[in-house]
Amino acid sequence: MTTEYGISRRSFLQLGASLGMVLGLGGFRWARAAAAVSDYKALVCLFMFGGNDGHNTVVPLESAQYNAYVAARSALALPQNQLLPIADPVQGAFGLHYAMPELQALYTQNKLAVIANVGMLVQPTSYAQFNAPGFPLPLNLRSHADQVVQMQTGVPNASGSTGWGGRTVDVMEATYGYNSSTAFPVAISMEAPALFCEGAIVQNVSLQPGNDLDQDAMNLYPPAAAQARAAAQAQMVSTSSGNTMIDAANHVMANALALNPLLKSAAGSVVFQKPFPSTDIGNQLADIARVISLNAQLSVGRQVFFCSLGGFDTHGGQSYQQWDLLQQVSQALDAFYSATVQLGLSNQVTTFTLSDFGRTLQPSGSGTDHGWGNHHFVLGDAVRGGNIYGRFPLMTNYANFNASRDDYADGRGVMLPVASLAQYGATLGRWFGAADADLSAIFPTLPNFGASDLGFLS
Amino acid sequence: MRADGHRRLTLALLLVVAAAAAPAGAQTVRVSPTAMNVLLGSDRRLTATVDGAANTAVMWAVNGIPGGNASVGTIDATGLYTAPRSAVAGSRVGVHAVSFANPAASATCVVTLVNPMPSVTRINPNPVPLGRFTLQVTGSNFVPGAQLLWNANPLPTVFQSATLLTATGVATLTLPAAIAVANPGPGATSVPYVLSVVAAAPTRTGPIATATAIRVGTQTPTRRPESTRTLTSTATSSPLRTATSTRAATETMTRIPATATATRIATNTQRPPSTETPRPAATATASAPPTLTATATRQATETATRLASTATPTTVMATATNSARPPSTATPRPTATATASAPPTLAATMMPSPMRTATATMMMSATARTEASRTVMPTTTGSPARTRTATPSAAPSVAVHVAPAAANLQPGASQQFQATVTGTANQAVVWQVNATPGGDSSVGTITNAGLYTAPASAPSMGFVTVSAVSAANGAARGSAMVAIQDPLAVTYGRFLDQATFGPTQALTAHVAQIGIPAFIDEQFAMPESPWPALDTAQRSDAVDAFFANALAGQDQLRQRVIYALSEIIVEAMNKNTNGDEIVPWLQLLSRNAFGNYRTLLKEITLDASMGKYLDLANSGLSGGAPNENFPREVMQLFSIGLYQLNLDGSVQVDAHNVPIATYTQADVQQMAKALTGWTYGNSSGTPPSYGNFNYYPGPMLPVAAYHNTSAKTILGHPLPANQSIQQDLDGAIDIIFQHPNVGPFLATRLIRALVTSNPSPAYIARVATAFNGNGTRGDMQAVIRAILLDPEARNDAPPANFGRLRTPMQHTIALARALGLDLGPADQFAYLFYDMNEGLLDAASVFGHYSPSYHIPMTPLFGPEFQIYAASDAVDRANLFYGFMYSPWPINPVLQPFVNVAADPAALVNAVDQALLYGRMLPATRAALLTALPAMPDDNARALTALYLTSMSGEYLVEH
């Protein structure tokens, strides 16, 4: 029987049987034969490295706000007739950057939500508190090196060695017994390791698009020689040595040997009806979609993914650069969402964005400088889409900054976050299956905030 | 333009001067783009913007070299960057724009050098017939190392020119194939070219002859016209002995892999009937004294591939070949006979090769003679007949016999050998060891009288060859094999795995000579390996030095301790981006590796590079609360950790079984106050009255006016009000240093970094006790001695949970040291370490590349290094090693000694075991290798198989 994705159950079971033979280690398995997990869920993080300029990603269209925006942004302001209209039932009319017609359509179909002005916070912070000596603030705001770490660790006031994605899956495994029937990677970053995926229990496995864990040494002629070399390796890494550390090291290579054909089969198994754009981020999301397509066969219950796109540090030449990058994001997310629909998993896969920080509203030459709070997107059928969550900063408050002190942290229009990353992540984590107590452990600052659920997921 | 060194120094000087004099409210420089790919040899324009200065001009530099140079690329005054013509694809350079107005203001664009995208315009043949093929691929932008991809699978490819590649492979399906060419490095793969694959068998004309070629049964025969040739070789070894071998052999034009002798029948049945051709015959006759006869054996040998080294000749007996052919009424079977009237055997071997050459080797052997041979290589394509005559030179009648033929010795032991020379009255011989007359200290020595003395330590291969060469005839020699096994190989190998970056033969010999304790003392006294000069250090210089010192520094123990400390007291280039911001940290760890830990704590507190990395620099000088970053990490990560510890490293708990914290947020804030008022240094070294800008030579300087002089209480210990900035510093350092946690904290981390991930509590307690000292607390030499000399470390039969996983860097270097691999500068391959989660000098955070408390998944065991060893890391590591081993193709020349013994699988496995595992290879590993080796096509592939699989085996991955 062949599934719609092209991998037959039988061939998978045969594969499993042969792996069992090859690996032979006590208790080792990719998946217990037929223990399919019925409620698979995946969280997919798209990180925009460099700090995306949220001010030009979502723009208010209501005339007073738009005029204030133009006044603040001057040459960087996007023309009103080019912005792609979206509406929030409460906060009114907005426009997405003209690079993102696909996301506009998804927003209109209620598949996409905007989460306004999210950022790293230790606790709710007003402008006065921000400027009060000794008030607890995230370490090293506006520093790329520190903020990309904090966004992934979810810890604003200390360093950390694990990421909130990894910790969330840790909880799902340790407390709720997910993934107990699989040894397939459950925290996967594309192209490079990501702190986000590192857990105390789960291990970040990084995959490169198109790299199926082939060993160069197995590309040997004649085929019989390659087979002999591979067979010897399989035997070596599956034989108990009498030393647990050696066995554990061998176990990792055994994982790679078993993963290799699975990734190969995943690569060829699915033909996505809506082709992925052949961009870097498109390739990453295509690979994620292929791995997701294997979830049932592999009895994976909960999985987190991390993909990324760099170049958002637009200190200069922002107009072209941000258009170029946002259209890549929009097209890739659109293809990815379609793929989840095709796989029948669009209600079980939620995709969200992160970035180092937002940027200044006031331009600097042809670009903008490092900021703090930022707008983000969440995508999927579980998302209560078509809404903007959180108070969208008023451009008029920037115009009156000296008087109002609302929404902004300084005179250059750096957004003072109204929602913390901890709340944003906890909302995603609750949908994933974590309870309040779990979420407070995953996000140590979460108890400092009144609401632990921003409401954008059903 | 070539005065790069001078110009680079000038720029550095400018930067230094400017940094010292830079006014507040500095200018900023931005460069666009901030990252880009540039094709090798092509150019891209960059733009720079200067804010905050009237003078918006910038100077351009590449990797710190003004204007760049040929190896990193050049940049002109307008910002036009031209990439170098050749460089490692995927390597990165930094292009800097430096403000004229304020040279301290600069911006960098990271340029990734990439190969051009190749294109394919024509492939010959097209269509390609099923079966083995050689493709000629015409196109453009091919570079050396370009790889042909057949439906994304790489084929053995030979770079012929920028417009021509050849590649070989086997087509098995009559489906169109997508052919692409990938140049090395990222993003350089051509658009696919569709190649048709057909089953058509070309028409055949011309005479049919016997087929000595071989076909793979699964393939449709694609015979082309065949040629017939006759080879006659005559060998005359002396007037008394001649041998004539006549062979009429026919060869097919198409060569299919030679491995499938059994499938030939099937192939031939598909051939058109053959009626007209007499079979060729091969005979060899030799006339000699009539009482002696010899048989001639004829062999046909073909290689599968002409160009790829993977093809090994496979020998097929002529008689077997002919019996398998289809019926042919007219033709007598070819025969090969040889009669030799010489003492006592004459063998004639015919070896047609795929280059359409035939080799006829006449070998004569006799008890009193050594062999004589002649090789003839006629070119036979299309020729109906070829004749060659082989004439062996007069066979030497001198022979040498060495007794005993084999011996087992321990290092330093001696063995007397005897040589017997026959065939001449001259009994004199010259003794050699591994072909070196008299031998030498690494292979052992041998006297003129044949007394062999083994080297002080076992040679890396585990054996040597002792030979006696006749003085009368240098071609006459006899040999004996001497295995040299050091009974203490495991003892020294284990120790050097823990105390250094891995044993070399010389180092093992040295330890064997002076003993482990004396070696440790000697290492304590060894001068430090050098570090790059701060004023010129590039990022790549720092990486190169860090790696090169670990690989080849004489101060191996210091380098290993530096490496361990670098994961405890972390800095990283993702924040400290320039060479001069990272080198001071390395210098500091190097200087203090064998000193006192209090000195290390104080120096790291004041270090300017750490001042930047964890933000202590200018804390308290710029308003707001004192910065808590360093004050927290100096306690959590550098000294006492999160929880109160017992001497044996176990965590203290309260009545509710909750771990007792060592410090509170209040302690962090108090510590932060105590450490306010430090700023960057300056070239004069005089304490400033205000904050300095970034400056890395020397420690930070106090700015007394900005020191918080209130009373503080840290970890329960008071620091009175109105102390000087120095008094608060020393007081704060003492409070940390005297905390009882430091001993067990550091003991646990260093034992995990050097010896084993799961030390017993008693082991930790013994090392912690050494830290606490007898009067002197914090003596690193005492700690290191206690770690390395502890019975738990020195137990050569350790328990089942003993050992630690080698990190990528440690694993790579140990392999290079064991095999003698020359890896070249580390910055050339440093990017691969990012894939393996160990970006060199570039941990993702202050927590280092991995957590010291990481558990091996699904086990209760600690295994910190396993955090960066997932499946993808394993394959990345394996591919890195394989690249080092097979490059330059087909095998790294330093591995030739393994190739030399590869004909004997057991000898090869022994050699690899000796070199990497100190003779401890597990029986199962040995059995797996011995099963695989006979399937390899040649000795290179055998050596690579044994070395590659062993290098990535758990036994070698885990130092144990």
Coordinates of C-alpha atoms in Angstrom, one line a residue, chain B residues 252-695:
Chain B
T252 CA 36.8 -6.6 -27.8
M253 CA 36.6 -2.9 -28.2
T254 CA 34.2 -2.4 -25.4
R255 CA 35.4 -2.8 -21.9
I256 CA 32.9 -3.7 -19.2
P257 CA 34.0 -4.1 -15.6
A258 CA 36.3 -6.9 -15.2
T259 CA 34.8 -8.1 -12.0
A260 CA 32.2 -10.4 -13.6
T261 CA 33.9 -13.4 -14.9
A262 CA 31.0 -15.6 -14.1
T263 CA 28.6 -13.5 -16.2
R264 CA 30.6 -13.8 -19.4
I265 CA 28.6 -16.7 -20.6
A266 CA 25.4 -14.8 -20.7
T267 CA 27.0 -12.0 -22.5
N268 CA 28.4 -14.1 -25.2
T269 CA 25.2 -15.9 -25.9
Q270 CA 23.8 -12.6 -26.9
R271 CA 26.5 -12.0 -29.4
P272 CA 26.0 -12.6 -33.0
P273 CA 27.1 -16.0 -34.2
S274 CA 30.7 -16.3 -34.9
T275 CA 31.6 -18.7 -37.6
E276 CA 34.5 -17.4 -39.4
T277 CA 37.2 -16.9 -37.0
P278 CA 39.8 -19.2 -35.8
R279 CA 40.5 -18.9 -32.2
P280 CA 43.9 -17.4 -31.3
A281 CA 46.4 -19.5 -29.6
A282 CA 49.0 -18.6 -27.2
T283 CA 52.0 -20.8 -26.7
A284 CA 55.2 -20.2 -25.0
T285 CA 58.1 -22.5 -25.5
A286 CA 61.4 -22.3 -24.0
S287 CA 64.3 -24.4 -24.8
A288 CA 66.6 -25.3 -22.1
P289 CA 68.5 -28.3 -20.8
P290 CA 66.1 -31.1 -21.5
T291 CA 65.7 -32.4 -18.0
L292 CA 63.9 -29.3 -16.9
T293 CA 60.4 -28.3 -17.9
A294 CA 58.3 -25.4 -16.9
T295 CA 54.6 -24.5 -17.4
A296 CA 53.5 -21.2 -18.7
T297 CA 50.4 -19.7 -17.3
R298 CA 48.7 -17.2 -19.3
Q299 CA 46.4 -14.6 -17.7
A300 CA 44.2 -12.0 -19.1
T301 CA 43.7 -9.0 -17.0
E302 CA 41.5 -6.1 -17.5
T303 CA 40.7 -3.1 -15.6
A304 CA 37.3 -1.7 -15.3
T305 CA 38.1 1.9 -15.6
R306 CA 41.0 3.6 -17.1
L307 CA 40.8 6.8 -15.3
A308 CA 39.5 6.1 -11.9
S309 CA 41.8 4.6 -9.5
T310 CA 39.2 2.4 -8.1
A311 CA 39.6 -0.1 -10.8
T312 CA 41.7 -3.0 -10.0
P313 CA 42.9 -5.6 -12.5
T314 CA 41.1 -8.8 -12.2
T315 CA 42.9 -11.8 -13.3
V316 CA 41.2 -14.4 -15.5
M317 CA 42.8 -17.6 -16.6
A318 CA 42.8 -17.9 -20.3
T319 CA 41.6 -21.5 -20.3
A320 CA 38.6 -20.7 -18.2
T321 CA 37.8 -17.8 -20.5
N322 CA 37.8 -19.9 -23.5
S323 CA 35.7 -22.7 -22.1
A324 CA 33.0 -20.2 -21.4
R325 CA 32.7 -18.9 -24.9
P326 CA 29.9 -19.8 -27.2
P327 CA 30.4 -22.6 -29.6
S328 CA 32.6 -21.8 -32.5
T329 CA 33.0 -24.7 -34.9
A330 CA 36.1 -23.6 -36.7
T331 CA 38.2 -22.6 -33.8
P332 CA 40.4 -24.5 -31.6
R333 CA 40.5 -23.1 -28.1
P334 CA 43.4 -20.8 -27.4
T335 CA 45.9 -22.5 -25.4
A336 CA 48.7 -21.3 -23.4
T337 CA 51.6 -23.5 -22.9
A338 CA 55.1 -22.9 -21.9
T339 CA 57.9 -25.2 -21.8
A340 CA 61.0 -24.1 -20.3
S341 CA 64.2 -25.9 -20.2
A342 CA 65.6 -23.9 -17.5
P343 CA 65.9 -24.5 -13.8
P344 CA 63.1 -25.2 -12.9
T345 CA 60.2 -23.0 -13.8
L346 CA 59.4 -20.5 -16.4
A347 CA 56.1 -18.7 -16.3
A348 CA 54.8 -16.5 -19.0
T349 CA 52.1 -14.0 -18.1
M350 CA 50.1 -12.1 -20.6
M351 CA 48.3 -9.1 -19.2
P352 CA 46.2 -7.2 -21.7
S353 CA 45.0 -4.0 -20.1
P354 CA 42.1 -1.8 -21.0
M355 CA 44.4 0.7 -22.7
R356 CA 44.8 -2.0 -25.3
T357 CA 48.2 -3.0 -24.2
A358 CA 49.3 -6.3 -23.4
T359 CA 51.9 -7.2 -20.9
A360 CA 53.9 -10.3 -21.2
T361 CA 55.9 -11.1 -18.2
M362 CA 58.4 -13.8 -18.3
M363 CA 59.2 -15.0 -14.9
M364 CA 61.7 -17.6 -14.2
S365 CA 62.5 -18.7 -10.8
A366 CA 64.8 -21.3 -9.5
T367 CA 66.1 -22.2 -6.2
A368 CA 69.4 -20.7 -6.9
R369 CA 68.1 -17.7 -8.8
T370 CA 65.9 -14.7 -8.2
E371 CA 63.4 -13.8 -10.7
A372 CA 64.1 -12.1 -14.0
S373 CA 61.4 -10.4 -15.9
R374 CA 60.6 -8.4 -18.9
T375 CA 57.5 -6.5 -19.6
V376 CA 56.3 -5.8 -23.0
M377 CA 53.3 -3.5 -23.7
P378 CA 52.2 -3.7 -27.3
T379 CA 49.6 -1.4 -28.5
T380 CA 47.1 -3.5 -30.3
T381 CA 44.1 -1.4 -31.2
G382 CA 42.8 -2.5 -34.5
S383 CA 45.9 -4.2 -35.3
P384 CA 45.5 -7.7 -36.6
A385 CA 48.7 -8.9 -35.0
R386 CA 51.4 -7.6 -32.9
T387 CA 54.6 -9.2 -31.9
R388 CA 56.8 -8.3 -29.2
T389 CA 59.8 -10.1 -27.9
A390 CA 60.7 -10.1 -24.3
T391 CA 64.2 -10.8 -23.4
P392 CA 64.9 -11.2 -19.8
S393 CA 68.3 -10.2 -18.7
A394 CA 70.5 -12.8 -17.4
A395 CA 68.9 -13.9 -14.2
P396 CA 71.0 -13.3 -11.2
S397 CA 72.2 -16.5 -9.7
V398 CA 72.8 -14.9 -6.4
A399 CA 70.3 -15.3 -3.6
V400 CA 70.1 -14.2 0.0
H401 CA 68.3 -16.0 2.8
V402 CA 67.7 -14.4 6.2
A403 CA 67.0 -16.3 9.4
P404 CA 64.9 -16.1 11.4
A405 CA 62.3 -15.0 8.9
A406 CA 60.1 -13.4 11.5
A407 CA 60.5 -12.2 15.1
N408 CA 58.5 -10.5 17.8
L409 CA 60.3 -7.9 19.9
Q410 CA 59.6 -5.4 22.6
P411 CA 60.8 -1.9 22.1
G412 CA 64.5 -1.7 22.7
A413 CA 65.1 -5.4 22.5
S414 CA 67.6 -7.0 20.2
Q415 CA 67.6 -10.0 17.8
Q416 CA 70.5 -11.5 15.9
F417 CA 69.8 -12.3 12.2
Q418 CA 71.9 -14.5 10.0
A419 CA 72.2 -14.1 6.2
T420 CA 73.1 -16.9 3.9
V421 CA 74.3 -16.0 0.4
T422 CA 74.1 -18.6 -2.4
G423 CA 75.3 -18.5 -6.0
T424 CA 78.5 -16.6 -5.2
A425 CA 81.5 -17.0 -3.0
N426 CA 81.0 -13.5 -1.7
Q427 CA 79.1 -13.9 1.5
A428 CA 79.1 -10.2 2.4
V429 CA 75.7 -8.4 2.9
V430 CA 74.5 -5.0 3.7
W431 CA 71.8 -4.9 6.4
Q432 CA 68.9 -2.6 6.1
V433 CA 65.8 -1.7 8.2
N434 CA 62.8 -0.6 6.1
A435 CA 65.3 -0.1 3.2
T436 CA 67.5 2.2 5.3
P437 CA 71.0 0.8 5.5
G438 CA 71.8 0.3 9.2
G439 CA 68.4 1.5 10.1
D440 CA 67.7 4.5 12.4
S441 CA 66.2 5.4 15.7
S442 CA 62.6 5.4 14.5
V443 CA 62.7 1.9 12.9
G444 CA 65.5 0.4 14.9
T445 CA 69.2 -0.1 14.1
I446 CA 71.1 -3.1 12.8
T447 CA 74.9 -3.8 12.9
N448 CA 77.1 -5.0 10.2
A449 CA 76.9 -8.3 11.9
G450 CA 73.1 -8.5 11.7
L451 CA 72.3 -7.6 15.3
Y452 CA 69.0 -5.7 15.2
T453 CA 67.9 -3.5 18.1
A454 CA 64.3 -2.3 18.1
P455 CA 63.4 1.4 18.5
A456 CA 62.6 2.7 22.0
S457 CA 59.0 2.8 21.2
A458 CA 56.9 0.7 18.8
P459 CA 56.8 2.2 15.3
S460 CA 53.5 3.5 14.2
M461 CA 52.9 0.6 11.9
G462 CA 53.8 -2.0 14.5
F463 CA 56.5 -3.8 12.5
V464 CA 59.6 -3.2 10.4
T465 CA 61.3 -5.2 7.6
V466 CA 64.9 -6.3 8.1
S467 CA 66.8 -7.0 4.9
A468 CA 70.2 -8.3 3.9
V469 CA 71.4 -7.2 0.5
S470 CA 74.2 -9.1 -1.3
A471 CA 77.4 -7.2 -1.7
A472 CA 78.0 -9.2 -4.9
N473 CA 74.6 -8.5 -6.4
G474 CA 72.5 -5.6 -5.1
A475 CA 69.4 -7.2 -6.6
A476 CA 69.7 -10.1 -4.4
R477 CA 68.2 -9.7 -1.0
G478 CA 66.5 -11.6 1.8
S479 CA 64.1 -10.2 4.4
A480 CA 62.6 -10.9 7.7
M481 CA 59.6 -9.2 9.3
V482 CA 59.9 -8.0 12.9
A483 CA 56.8 -7.1 14.9
I484 CA 57.5 -4.6 17.7
Q485 CA 54.8 -4.5 20.2
D486 CA 55.1 -2.3 23.2
P487 CA 53.5 -3.9 26.2
L488 CA 52.9 -0.5 27.6
A489 CA 51.4 1.0 24.4
V490 CA 48.0 1.2 26.1
T491 CA 49.4 2.9 29.2
Y492 CA 51.2 5.6 27.3
G493 CA 48.5 6.0 24.6
R494 CA 45.8 6.5 27.3
F495 CA 47.9 8.9 29.2
L496 CA 48.7 11.0 26.1
D497 CA 45.1 11.0 25.1
Q498 CA 44.3 12.7 28.4
A499 CA 47.3 15.0 28.8
T500 CA 47.9 16.0 25.2
F501 CA 46.1 16.3 21.9
G502 CA 47.1 12.8 21.1
P503 CA 50.2 10.6 21.0
T504 CA 52.8 10.7 18.2
Q505 CA 55.4 8.0 18.0
A506 CA 58.1 10.4 19.2
L507 CA 56.1 11.5 22.1
T508 CA 55.2 8.0 23.2
A509 CA 58.9 7.1 23.0
H510 CA 59.7 10.1 25.2
V511 CA 57.2 9.2 27.8
A512 CA 58.4 5.6 27.8
Q513 CA 61.8 6.9 28.4
I514 CA 61.3 9.3 31.2
G515 CA 58.0 8.1 32.7
I516 CA 54.6 9.8 33.2
P517 CA 55.3 11.9 36.3
A518 CA 58.6 13.3 34.9
F519 CA 56.8 14.0 31.7
I520 CA 54.2 16.1 33.5
D521 CA 57.0 18.1 35.3
E522 CA 58.8 18.6 32.0
Q523 CA 55.6 19.9 30.4
F524 CA 55.1 22.3 33.3
A525 CA 58.5 23.8 32.5
M526 CA 58.0 23.8 28.7
P527 CA 57.9 27.4 27.2
E528 CA 54.6 28.5 25.9
S529 CA 53.8 28.2 22.2
P530 CA 53.6 31.7 20.6
W531 CA 50.3 33.6 20.0
P532 CA 49.8 36.2 17.3
A533 CA 50.9 39.7 17.9
L534 CA 47.9 41.8 19.0
D535 CA 48.5 44.7 16.7
T536 CA 48.3 42.6 13.6
A537 CA 46.1 39.7 14.7
Q538 CA 43.3 38.8 12.3
R539 CA 40.5 36.4 13.2
S540 CA 42.1 33.8 11.0
D541 CA 45.5 34.3 12.8
A542 CA 43.8 33.5 16.1
V543 CA 42.1 30.4 14.7
D544 CA 45.3 29.3 13.0
A545 CA 47.4 29.7 16.2
F546 CA 44.8 28.0 18.4
F547 CA 44.7 25.0 16.1
A548 CA 48.4 24.9 15.2
N549 CA 49.6 25.1 18.8
A550 CA 47.3 22.3 19.7
L551 CA 48.4 20.2 16.7
A552 CA 52.1 20.7 16.9
G553 CA 53.1 22.8 20.0
Q554 CA 55.7 21.2 22.2
D555 CA 53.8 22.4 25.2
Q556 CA 51.1 19.8 24.7
L557 CA 49.9 19.6 28.2
R558 CA 49.5 23.4 28.4
Q559 CA 47.6 23.4 25.1
R560 CA 45.3 20.7 26.4
V561 CA 44.6 22.7 29.6
I562 CA 44.1 25.9 27.6
Y563 CA 41.5 24.0 25.5
A564 CA 39.8 22.7 28.6
L565 CA 39.7 26.2 30.2
S566 CA 38.4 27.7 27.0
E567 CA 35.2 25.8 27.5
I568 CA 35.0 27.0 31.1
I569 CA 36.0 30.6 30.8
V570 CA 34.5 31.4 27.4
E571 CA 34.9 34.2 24.9
A572 CA 33.7 34.0 21.3
M573 CA 34.3 35.7 18.0
N574 CA 30.7 36.3 17.3
K575 CA 30.9 39.1 19.8
N576 CA 34.7 39.7 19.9
T577 CA 34.9 39.9 16.2
N578 CA 38.5 41.0 15.6
G579 CA 41.7 39.1 16.2
D580 CA 42.9 41.6 18.8
E581 CA 39.7 41.1 20.7
I582 CA 40.2 37.3 21.1
V583 CA 43.9 36.8 21.3
P584 CA 44.3 38.4 24.7
W585 CA 42.0 35.7 26.1
L586 CA 44.1 32.9 24.6
Q587 CA 47.3 34.6 26.0
L588 CA 45.7 34.8 29.4
L589 CA 44.6 31.2 29.5
S590 CA 48.0 30.1 28.2
R591 CA 49.9 32.2 30.8
N592 CA 47.8 31.0 33.7
A593 CA 47.2 27.4 32.7
F594 CA 49.9 26.2 35.2
G595 CA 49.6 29.1 37.6
N596 CA 47.3 29.9 40.5
Y597 CA 43.5 30.0 39.9
R598 CA 43.2 33.2 41.9
T599 CA 45.5 34.9 39.5
L600 CA 43.5 33.6 36.6
L601 CA 40.3 34.8 38.1
K602 CA 41.7 38.3 38.8
E603 CA 43.3 38.6 35.3
I604 CA 40.2 37.5 33.5
T605 CA 38.1 40.0 35.5
L606 CA 40.4 42.8 34.3
D607 CA 41.0 41.5 30.8
A608 CA 39.8 43.9 28.2
S609 CA 38.6 41.2 25.8
M610 CA 36.5 39.7 28.6
G611 CA 35.5 43.3 29.5
K612 CA 34.0 43.5 26.1
Y613 CA 32.6 40.0 25.9
L614 CA 30.7 40.1 29.2
D615 CA 30.4 43.9 29.3
L616 CA 32.4 44.8 32.4
A617 CA 34.3 47.4 30.5
N618 CA 32.9 50.8 31.4
S619 CA 30.4 49.3 33.9
G620 CA 29.2 52.2 36.1
L621 CA 30.7 54.8 33.7
S622 CA 27.7 55.2 31.4
G623 CA 24.8 55.6 33.8
G624 CA 22.2 53.0 34.7
A625 CA 22.7 50.0 36.9
P626 CA 26.1 48.4 37.2
N627 CA 26.4 45.7 34.5
E628 CA 25.6 42.3 35.9
N629 CA 26.7 40.1 33.1
F630 CA 30.3 39.4 34.1
P631 CA 29.5 39.5 37.9
R632 CA 27.0 36.7 37.3
E633 CA 29.1 34.5 35.0
V634 CA 32.2 34.8 37.1
M635 CA 30.3 33.0 39.8
Q636 CA 28.1 30.7 37.8
L637 CA 30.5 29.6 35.2
F638 CA 34.0 30.4 36.2
S639 CA 34.2 29.5 39.9
I640 CA 31.4 28.3 42.1
G641 CA 28.4 27.3 40.0
L642 CA 24.7 27.4 40.9
Y643 CA 24.5 25.1 43.9
Q644 CA 26.5 24.4 47.0
L645 CA 28.7 21.4 46.5
N646 CA 30.3 18.8 48.8
L647 CA 34.0 18.1 48.4
D648 CA 33.1 15.2 46.1
G649 CA 31.1 17.4 43.7
S650 CA 27.7 16.2 44.9
V651 CA 25.0 18.9 45.3
Q652 CA 23.9 19.9 48.8
V653 CA 20.2 19.9 49.4
D654 CA 17.9 21.4 52.0
A655 CA 15.4 19.6 54.2
H656 CA 13.0 19.5 51.2
N657 CA 15.6 17.9 49.0
V658 CA 15.9 21.1 47.0
P659 CA 19.5 22.1 45.9
I660 CA 20.9 25.0 47.9
A661 CA 21.8 27.9 45.7
T662 CA 25.3 29.4 46.0
Y663 CA 24.2 33.0 45.3
T664 CA 21.2 35.2 44.9
Q665 CA 20.3 38.0 42.5
A666 CA 21.3 40.3 45.3
D667 CA 24.8 38.8 45.4
V668 CA 25.0 39.4 41.6
Q669 CA 24.1 43.1 42.1
Q670 CA 26.5 43.5 45.0
M671 CA 29.3 41.9 43.0
A672 CA 28.4 44.2 40.1
K673 CA 28.8 47.2 42.3
A674 CA 32.2 46.0 43.6
L675 CA 33.4 45.7 40.0
T676 CA 32.3 49.1 38.8
G677 CA 34.7 51.7 37.5
W678 CA 36.9 49.7 35.0
T679 CA 37.5 50.9 31.5
Y680 CA 39.6 49.9 28.6
G681 CA 43.3 50.6 28.7
N682 CA 45.2 53.0 26.4
S683 CA 48.6 53.1 24.9
S684 CA 50.1 55.2 27.7
G685 CA 48.8 52.9 30.5
T686 CA 47.9 55.8 32.7
P687 CA 44.5 55.6 34.5
P688 CA 42.1 57.9 32.7
S689 CA 39.6 60.1 34.4
Y690 CA 36.8 59.0 32.0
G691 CA 35.9 55.9 30.0
N692 CA 38.1 54.8 27.2
F693 CA 37.0 53.2 23.9
N694 CA 37.8 49.7 23.0
Y695 CA 41.4 48.9 23.4

